[in-house]
mmCIF file of C-alpha atoms in Angstrom:
data_model
loop_
_atom_site.group_PDB
_atom_site.id
_atom_site.type_symbol
_atom_site.label_atom_id
_atom_site.label_comp_id
_atom_site.label_asym_id
_atom_site.label_seq_id
_atom_site.Cartn_x
_atom_site.Cartn_y
_atom_site.Cartn_z
ATOM 1 C CA MET A 1 -46.500 -100.748 117.370
ATOM 2 C CA GLN A 2 -47.942 -99.804 113.848
ATOM 3 C CA ARG A 3 -51.771 -99.944 114.101
ATOM 4 C CA PHE A 4 -54.229 -100.804 111.426
ATOM 5 C CA GLY A 5 -57.922 -99.875 111.026
ATOM 6 C CA GLU A 6 -59.812 -97.034 112.356
ATOM 7 C CA ASP A 7 -60.056 -98.551 115.817
ATOM 8 C CA GLY A 8 -56.460 -99.866 115.762
ATOM 9 C CA TRP A 9 -57.458 -103.371 116.601
ATOM 10 C CA VAL A 10 -54.636 -105.010 114.683
ATOM 11 C CA GLY A 11 -50.939 -104.069 115.158
ATOM 12 C CA ILE A 12 -47.586 -105.137 113.915
ATOM 13 C CA GLU A 13 -44.606 -105.317 116.190
ATOM 14 C CA ARG A 14 -41.054 -105.766 114.894
ATOM 15 C CA HIS A 15 -38.649 -108.227 116.338
ATOM 16 C CA GLY A 16 -35.763 -108.061 113.943
ATOM 17 C CA PHE A 17 -36.642 -110.143 110.990
ATOM 18 C CA VAL A 18 -39.774 -111.569 112.601
ATOM 19 C CA ALA A 19 -43.032 -109.476 112.552
ATOM 20 C CA GLU A 20 -45.741 -110.144 115.221
ATOM 21 C CA LEU A 21 -49.220 -109.680 113.949
ATOM 22 C CA VAL A 22 -51.263 -108.667 116.994
ATOM 23 C CA MET A 23 -54.873 -109.066 117.482
ATOM 24 C CA ASP A 24 -56.005 -106.521 119.948
ATOM 25 C CA ARG A 25 -59.674 -106.130 120.315
ATOM 26 C CA PRO A 26 -59.972 -107.057 124.006
ATOM 27 C CA LYS A 27 -63.631 -106.120 124.714
ATOM 28 C CA ALA A 28 -64.903 -108.554 122.116
ATOM 29 C CA MET A 29 -62.221 -111.341 122.487
ATOM 30 C CA ASN A 30 -60.921 -110.403 119.131
ATOM 31 C CA ALA A 31 -64.231 -111.282 117.502
ATOM 32 C CA VAL A 32 -63.968 -110.600 113.705
ATOM 33 C CA SER A 33 -66.311 -107.783 112.805
ATOM 34 C CA THR A 34 -66.192 -106.112 109.260
ATOM 35 C CA ALA A 35 -63.723 -103.464 110.845
ATOM 36 C CA MET A 36 -61.575 -106.174 112.463
ATOM 37 C CA ALA A 37 -61.402 -108.178 109.157
ATOM 38 C CA ASP A 38 -60.367 -104.951 107.252
ATOM 39 C CA ALA A 39 -57.600 -104.273 109.777
ATOM 40 C CA LEU A 40 -56.358 -107.723 109.573
ATOM 41 C CA ALA A 41 -56.372 -107.735 105.680
ATOM 42 C CA GLY A 42 -54.545 -104.265 105.708
ATOM 43 C CA ALA A 43 -51.894 -105.561 108.081
ATOM 44 C CA CYS A 44 -51.239 -108.693 105.983
ATOM 45 C CA ALA A 45 -50.974 -106.613 102.951
ATOM 46 C CA GLU A 46 -48.366 -104.505 104.526
ATOM 47 C CA LEU A 47 -46.433 -107.698 105.698
ATOM 48 C CA ALA A 48 -46.560 -109.295 102.445
ATOM 49 C CA ALA A 49 -45.062 -106.433 100.650
ATOM 50 C CA ASP A 50 -42.219 -106.080 103.140
ATOM 51 C CA HIS A 51 -39.182 -108.155 102.016
ATOM 52 C CA SER A 52 -37.457 -107.575 105.273
ATOM 53 C CA VAL A 53 -39.891 -109.925 107.049
ATOM 54 C CA ARG A 54 -38.752 -113.476 107.229
ATOM 55 C CA ALA A 55 -41.418 -114.903 109.543
ATOM 56 C CA VAL A 56 -44.751 -113.799 111.109
ATOM 57 C CA VAL A 57 -46.225 -114.750 114.525
ATOM 58 C CA LEU A 58 -49.954 -114.314 114.879
ATOM 59 C CA THR A 59 -50.744 -113.395 118.562
ATOM 60 C CA SER A 60 -53.538 -112.049 120.871
ATOM 61 C CA THR A 61 -53.352 -109.564 123.691
ATOM 62 C CA HIS A 62 -56.479 -110.957 125.411
ATOM 63 C CA GLU A 63 -55.688 -113.184 128.387
ATOM 64 C CA ARG A 64 -58.434 -115.632 127.729
ATOM 65 C CA ALA A 65 -58.803 -115.861 124.020
ATOM 66 C CA PHE A 66 -56.856 -116.019 120.826
ATOM 67 C CA CYS A 67 -59.990 -115.167 118.818
ATOM 68 C CA VAL A 68 -63.565 -116.314 119.257
ATOM 69 C CA GLY A 69 -64.497 -116.139 115.637
ATOM 70 C CA ALA A 70 -67.127 -114.065 113.941
ATOM 71 C CA ASP A 71 -68.644 -111.042 115.701
ATOM 72 C CA LEU A 72 -72.200 -112.609 116.217
ATOM 73 C CA LYS A 73 -73.441 -109.437 117.869
ATOM 74 C CA GLU A 74 -72.809 -107.539 114.708
ATOM 75 C CA ARG A 75 -74.046 -110.202 112.642
ATOM 76 C CA ASN A 76 -77.422 -110.338 114.715
ATOM 77 C CA SER A 77 -78.295 -106.946 113.340
ATOM 78 C CA PHE A 78 -77.484 -107.755 109.697
ATOM 79 C CA THR A 79 -80.015 -108.211 107.036
ATOM 80 C CA ASP A 80 -79.225 -110.854 104.306
ATOM 81 C CA ALA A 81 -77.880 -108.185 102.042
ATOM 82 C CA ASP A 82 -75.510 -106.940 104.863
ATOM 83 C CA VAL A 83 -74.182 -110.490 105.275
ATOM 84 C CA MET A 84 -73.339 -110.712 101.597
ATOM 85 C CA ARG A 85 -71.715 -107.302 101.652
ATOM 86 C CA GLN A 86 -69.472 -108.316 104.553
ATOM 87 C CA ARG A 87 -68.353 -111.596 102.931
ATOM 88 C CA PRO A 88 -65.516 -110.103 100.738
ATOM 89 C CA HIS A 89 -64.147 -108.391 104.041
ATOM 90 C CA THR A 90 -63.930 -111.395 105.977
ATOM 91 C CA ARG A 91 -62.494 -113.606 103.161
ATOM 92 C CA ALA A 92 -59.758 -110.931 102.536
ATOM 93 C CA ALA A 93 -58.830 -111.234 106.334
ATOM 94 C CA TYR A 94 -58.492 -115.004 106.252
ATOM 95 C CA THR A 95 -56.839 -115.140 102.753
ATOM 96 C CA GLY A 96 -54.386 -112.380 103.861
ATOM 97 C CA VAL A 97 -53.043 -114.629 106.627
ATOM 98 C CA LEU A 98 -53.132 -117.703 104.473
ATOM 99 C CA GLU A 99 -51.233 -116.137 101.556
ATOM 100 C CA LEU A 100 -48.477 -114.427 103.577
ATOM 101 C CA PRO A 101 -45.433 -115.498 101.578
ATOM 102 C CA VAL A 102 -43.240 -116.156 104.618
ATOM 103 C CA PRO A 103 -43.475 -118.899 107.340
ATOM 104 C CA THR A 104 -46.227 -118.083 109.862
ATOM 105 C CA VAL A 105 -46.732 -119.331 113.323
ATOM 106 C CA ALA A 106 -49.855 -119.017 115.533
ATOM 107 C CA ALA A 107 -49.554 -118.407 119.251
ATOM 108 C CA VAL A 108 -52.776 -119.712 120.761
ATOM 109 C CA HIS A 109 -54.088 -119.437 124.431
ATOM 110 C CA GLY A 110 -57.725 -119.596 125.623
ATOM 111 C CA PHE A 111 -60.521 -119.797 123.118
ATOM 112 C CA ALA A 112 -59.742 -120.232 119.377
ATOM 113 C CA LEU A 113 -63.054 -121.041 117.994
ATOM 114 C CA GLY A 114 -64.720 -120.809 114.571
ATOM 115 C CA GLY A 115 -63.048 -118.115 112.545
ATOM 116 C CA GLY A 116 -60.461 -117.751 115.396
ATOM 117 C CA PHE A 117 -59.386 -121.270 114.876
ATOM 118 C CA GLU A 118 -59.356 -120.785 111.086
ATOM 119 C CA LEU A 119 -56.905 -117.852 111.447
ATOM 120 C CA ALA A 120 -54.635 -120.339 113.333
ATOM 121 C CA LEU A 121 -55.119 -123.022 110.694
ATOM 122 C CA ALA A 122 -54.124 -120.422 107.957
ATOM 123 C CA CYS A 123 -50.731 -120.396 109.647
ATOM 124 C CA ASP A 124 -48.070 -122.959 108.853
ATOM 125 C CA LEU A 125 -47.458 -123.941 112.405
ATOM 126 C CA ILE A 126 -49.481 -123.518 115.633
ATOM 127 C CA VAL A 127 -48.106 -123.283 119.188
ATOM 128 C CA ALA A 128 -50.742 -123.613 121.962
ATOM 129 C CA ASP A 129 -50.495 -123.478 125.847
ATOM 130 C CA PRO A 130 -52.545 -125.673 128.086
ATOM 131 C CA THR A 131 -55.519 -123.222 128.267
ATOM 132 C CA ALA A 132 -56.177 -123.394 124.542
ATOM 133 C CA VAL A 133 -59.569 -124.701 123.471
ATOM 134 C CA VAL A 134 -60.038 -124.949 119.716
ATOM 135 C CA GLY A 135 -62.891 -126.031 117.431
ATOM 136 C CA LEU A 136 -65.129 -125.147 114.466
ATOM 137 C CA PRO A 137 -68.577 -125.014 115.982
ATOM 138 C CA GLU A 138 -70.307 -123.210 112.989
ATOM 139 C CA VAL A 139 -72.792 -125.984 112.260
ATOM 140 C CA SER A 140 -74.288 -125.422 115.807
ATOM 141 C CA VAL A 141 -75.338 -121.926 114.653
ATOM 142 C CA GLY A 142 -76.627 -122.932 111.248
ATOM 143 C CA VAL A 143 -73.581 -122.185 109.032
ATOM 144 C CA ILE A 144 -70.333 -123.712 108.010
ATOM 145 C CA PRO A 145 -66.663 -122.983 108.590
ATOM 146 C CA GLY A 146 -66.265 -120.205 105.979
ATOM 147 C CA GLY A 147 -62.837 -119.011 106.670
ATOM 148 C CA GLY A 148 -61.049 -121.898 105.100
ATOM 149 C CA GLY A 149 -61.843 -124.381 107.858
ATOM 150 C CA THR A 150 -63.442 -127.059 105.560
ATOM 151 C CA GLN A 151 -60.373 -127.104 103.428
ATOM 152 C CA LEU A 152 -57.489 -126.328 105.907
ATOM 153 C CA LEU A 153 -58.500 -128.791 108.670
ATOM 154 C CA PRO A 154 -58.698 -131.995 106.471
ATOM 155 C CA ARG A 155 -55.298 -131.139 104.965
ATOM 156 C CA ARG A 156 -53.976 -130.898 108.710
ATOM 157 C CA VAL A 157 -55.616 -133.979 110.234
ATOM 158 C CA GLY A 158 -57.163 -135.962 107.430
ATOM 159 C CA ALA A 159 -60.759 -136.082 106.069
ATOM 160 C CA ALA A 160 -62.370 -138.334 108.542
ATOM 161 C CA ARG A 161 -61.115 -136.676 111.688
ATOM 162 C CA ALA A 162 -61.890 -133.313 110.193
ATOM 163 C CA ALA A 163 -65.356 -134.530 109.365
ATOM 164 C CA GLU A 164 -65.956 -135.669 113.017
ATOM 165 C CA LEU A 165 -64.850 -132.292 114.547
ATOM 166 C CA VAL A 166 -66.861 -130.159 112.008
ATOM 167 C CA PHE A 167 -69.995 -132.284 112.202
ATOM 168 C CA THR A 168 -70.013 -132.561 116.004
ATOM 169 C CA ALA A 169 -69.037 -128.833 116.480
ATOM 170 C CA ARG A 170 -67.130 -130.000 119.565
ATOM 171 C CA ARG A 171 -64.605 -127.918 121.451
ATOM 172 C CA VAL A 172 -61.088 -129.609 121.791
ATOM 173 C CA PRO A 173 -58.912 -128.933 124.850
ATOM 174 C CA ALA A 174 -55.227 -128.299 124.221
ATOM 175 C CA PRO A 175 -53.838 -131.755 125.268
ATOM 176 C CA GLU A 176 -56.198 -133.542 122.878
ATOM 177 C CA ALA A 177 -55.610 -130.894 120.199
ATOM 178 C CA VAL A 178 -51.889 -131.820 120.314
ATOM 179 C CA GLU A 179 -52.676 -135.594 120.167
ATOM 180 C CA LEU A 180 -54.974 -135.074 117.107
ATOM 181 C CA GLY A 181 -52.636 -132.763 115.281
ATOM 182 C CA LEU A 182 -54.779 -129.682 115.537
ATOM 183 C CA VAL A 183 -51.895 -127.898 117.004
ATOM 184 C CA ASP A 184 -48.221 -128.619 116.551
ATOM 185 C CA ARG A 185 -46.550 -127.857 119.870
ATOM 186 C CA LEU A 186 -47.776 -127.382 123.454
ATOM 187 C CA ALA A 187 -45.930 -124.625 125.410
ATOM 188 C CA GLU A 188 -46.082 -124.093 129.174
ATOM 189 C CA GLU A 189 -48.969 -122.003 130.412
ATOM 190 C CA GLY A 190 -48.608 -118.464 129.361
ATOM 191 C CA GLN A 191 -45.632 -119.148 127.176
ATOM 192 C CA ASP A 192 -47.311 -119.649 123.727
ATOM 193 C CA ARG A 193 -46.321 -116.214 122.463
ATOM 194 C CA ALA A 194 -42.724 -116.484 123.752
ATOM 195 C CA GLU A 195 -42.296 -120.006 122.282
ATOM 196 C CA ALA A 196 -43.858 -119.012 118.960
ATOM 197 C CA LEU A 197 -41.626 -115.923 118.661
ATOM 198 C CA GLU A 198 -38.585 -118.094 119.578
ATOM 199 C CA LEU A 199 -39.538 -120.510 116.895
ATOM 200 C CA ALA A 200 -40.070 -117.821 114.323
ATOM 201 C CA ALA A 201 -36.679 -116.387 115.144
ATOM 202 C CA ARG A 202 -35.039 -119.714 114.589
ATOM 203 C CA ILE A 203 -36.760 -119.885 111.126
ATOM 204 C CA ALA A 204 -35.705 -116.338 110.425
ATOM 205 C CA ARG A 205 -32.093 -117.217 110.656
ATOM 206 C CA ASN A 206 -32.338 -118.868 107.387
ATOM 207 C CA SER A 207 -32.355 -117.612 103.918
ATOM 208 C CA PRO A 208 -35.311 -115.363 103.087
ATOM 209 C CA VAL A 209 -35.158 -116.421 99.483
ATOM 210 C CA GLY A 210 -35.154 -120.048 100.500
ATOM 211 C CA LEU A 211 -37.878 -119.716 102.990
ATOM 212 C CA ARG A 212 -40.247 -117.988 100.646
ATOM 213 C CA ALA A 213 -39.543 -120.529 97.892
ATOM 214 C CA ALA A 214 -39.901 -123.512 100.160
ATOM 215 C CA LYS A 215 -43.360 -122.161 101.512
ATOM 216 C CA ARG A 216 -44.502 -121.660 97.913
ATOM 217 C CA ALA A 217 -43.417 -125.212 96.825
ATOM 218 C CA MET A 218 -45.090 -126.805 99.780
ATOM 219 C CA ARG A 219 -48.363 -124.768 99.402
ATOM 220 C CA LEU A 220 -48.618 -125.071 95.660
ATOM 221 C CA GLY A 221 -47.651 -128.731 95.572
ATOM 222 C CA HIS A 222 -50.065 -129.958 98.318
ATOM 223 C CA GLY A 223 -52.676 -132.289 96.777
ATOM 224 C CA LEU A 224 -50.980 -132.736 93.473
ATOM 225 C CA ASP A 225 -49.871 -136.103 92.296
ATOM 226 C CA LEU A 226 -46.210 -136.694 92.921
ATOM 227 C CA ARG A 227 -45.051 -136.053 89.364
ATOM 228 C CA ALA A 228 -46.926 -132.738 89.220
ATOM 229 C CA GLY A 229 -45.573 -131.728 92.773
ATOM 230 C CA LEU A 230 -42.081 -132.485 91.680
ATOM 231 C CA GLU A 231 -42.462 -130.052 88.841
ATOM 232 C CA VAL A 232 -43.592 -127.481 91.295
ATOM 233 C CA GLU A 233 -40.690 -128.146 93.459
ATOM 234 C CA ASP A 234 -38.366 -127.938 90.445
ATOM 235 C CA GLY A 235 -39.719 -124.428 89.569
ATOM 236 C CA ALA A 236 -39.108 -123.300 93.166
ATOM 237 C CA TRP A 237 -35.548 -124.805 93.106
ATOM 238 C CA ARG A 238 -34.769 -122.853 89.875
ATOM 239 C CA SER A 239 -36.007 -119.595 91.399
ATOM 240 C CA VAL A 240 -33.333 -119.902 94.085
ATOM 241 C CA ALA A 241 -30.612 -121.820 92.453
ATOM 242 C CA PHE A 242 -28.808 -118.759 91.091
ATOM 243 C CA SER A 243 -29.848 -116.325 93.864
ATOM 244 C CA GLY A 244 -27.511 -114.237 95.988
ATOM 245 C CA ASP A 245 -28.622 -116.131 99.029
ATOM 246 C CA ARG A 246 -27.581 -119.407 97.497
ATOM 247 C CA ALA A 247 -24.014 -117.971 96.781
ATOM 248 C CA GLU A 248 -23.775 -116.583 100.183
ATOM 249 C CA GLY A 249 -24.951 -119.715 101.932
ATOM 250 C CA VAL A 250 -22.389 -121.847 100.076
ATOM 251 C CA ALA A 251 -19.624 -119.380 100.786
ATOM 252 C CA ALA A 252 -20.560 -119.050 104.580
ATOM 253 C CA PHE A 253 -20.582 -122.825 104.793
ATOM 254 C CA ASN A 254 -17.130 -123.167 103.283
ATOM 255 C CA GLU A 255 -15.776 -120.278 105.394
ATOM 256 C CA LYS A 256 -17.392 -121.662 108.523
ATOM 257 C CA ARG A 257 -19.248 -118.406 109.457
ATOM 258 C CA ASP A 258 -22.707 -117.124 109.674
ATOM 259 C CA PRO A 259 -24.306 -116.110 106.422
ATOM 260 C CA GLN A 260 -25.260 -112.528 105.737
ATOM 261 C CA TRP A 261 -28.183 -113.055 103.494
ATOM 262 C CA PRO A 262 -28.644 -110.565 100.654
ATOM 263 C CA GLY A 263 -32.314 -111.586 100.508
ATOM 264 C CA GLU A 264 -32.271 -111.798 96.635
#
């Protein structure tokens, strides 16, 4: 496994065309300290630049937690100036996951709270097992979700439902989280990672050029009016219409064989 950060708390494991982004700070349940944030940002930069990667799965090695959010023990020693100095580091971590150019799947078990749930929300899809507990409890400690939660949660579940969850700071168990749309798929207990990797592998069988363009079109078009969104889609279509992947996909379909994507 390729490790990132001085303490090696974030790793990348390769599974063919799928990259597993592993959070491995077990003593702190993957709490996002400044060093942890830097490691996440560095790993995401590595993945974003690697055109052999077609999908990413975000996982945790901790048995009882995906990520418990900000490292409040570290924060407790901070001055106001320290808090401001840390902000670019944490933003880079959450933005790094959000802006990965390929499809991303979070594999969630145990606690995914605050910034931990925001890391999952930054992914395109979330697979959880029955032990998962998710939520954005930041207002209960005097702050707000600052890793994208106030923007990503309404886009996932709607404004009113997001408001209820943020304002009450309540924790949501896995069955209700699936019902509310906070997560997309419920795996059997202990199988969130395996199911997320299987889903990513299925995604990665498709054209890497097509996957990146489709994600770009959906992300950029979200929230625009229909006419503007269709222009975004047309631009993405034009970027793939004359690609090697498009030519190979058509040829493979007609020749009744699996495509060998050139990735360009």
